[in-house]
Amino acid sequence: MSNPTVFAAAHPSIDLAQTRSLIPLKYMSQAHLDVLLENAQVHYLYPGQILWRRGAMDGRCYFLLFGELQLEGSEGELHFMKGRDTARPVAPCEPREYSVSASSDCALLSLDAEQMDKLLCWSQAADYLHTVIARQPDMDEDVDWMMQVLHSNLFFKVPPINVKKIFKHMQVRLVEPGERIIREGEVGDQCYFIKEGNAEVTRKRGESTEHLASIKAGRCFGEDALVNEAPRNASVTMTSKGVLMCLPKQDFYRLLKAPDVPWVTPQALTDLDADTVVVDVRSEEEYSAGHYPGAVNVPLHLLAIKARLLQPGVHYISYCDTGRRAEAATHFLREQGIRVKALLGSKQLFARSAQPALEVDANYVLRDGRAVPGH
């Protein structure tokens, strides 16, 4: 069989606005989704062409945009998937548990699975912090710029559970018109976020100075200094009074280390006692498609709202499909005094061999901090 035809994500025959309906991409901010789509690919398959064979691994997550796929299991059993019937990834577990081929003309969107998971967790951790900040009347004026900072790709390398620490390391600097913040040729030692004011970016061209850009509130600059020791490649000068938030390089490096959270192995799920509740921190739609029996749903992006339903005297085990969102949720909940651990190896819950153990039609809610059947 010939390989599928692959195009860049911006290929005009695919409307990538459709990604806003895909799960879990619909729970990602536009800023994070835009970064993810920069490395997206669109694959075209014709009837009989193979997307992958069972056992394959490529580190990508595929969404069927249109057409029909045939999934063949290890014992020859066949399943069919139509683009209009599902918004979820195509058999995402790796190594691949099915051989997948096209039974009609198809188009699929593929994304780097690791990057998608990181950005999804980042986006939902930012949502959590947004809600926390918005609840504090004395911080009303800070919500917008703080969210702009969190949606800057400057911080995407920082573990999501460190989102609250970012602002503790930023220092306020009042600036005047004409003040040069960055000088071309110097080695940088910090980066800046414009909270208020405007600036211009210039570069030397022989004896003259070239204007490169005008930047205003909401923009980061000088971030190259946080990842390398290269000299500044341009100068930045304030064109108005303003307020800068400055982050020294060494503080940025400290942010790269995630705090430890306690983990438990899947064996802990088989030894549950009456005082332990399993918490699924994925989205409601992911939960509805299949969740651990008896687990309640407390999505990470709604954690700041739903955490009040948990009780300090109850033990909780959080999980997602990769462990990353569970790690973030565990950290945030433990900061609130909740006794919770994250599930290690949570991918095992969603392997084909474990599918019969997942519940689909049942759902559970929290009452007095414990799981009870929902209605």
PDB file of C-alpha atoms in Angstrom, residues 71 191 208 217 317 327:
ATOM      1  CA  LEU A  71      -9.692  -0.663  12.567  1.00  0.00           C
ATOM      2  CA  CYS A 191      13.346  39.088  30.063  1.00  0.00           C
ATOM      3  CA  SER A 208      21.969  54.166  10.718  1.00  0.00           C
ATOM      4  CA  ALA A 217       1.231  46.176  26.674  1.00  0.00           C
ATOM      5  CA  ILE A 317      -6.363   9.285  43.870  1.00  0.00           C
ATOM      6  CA  GLU A 327       0.034  15.605  38.531  1.00  0.00           C
TER       7      GLU A 327
END
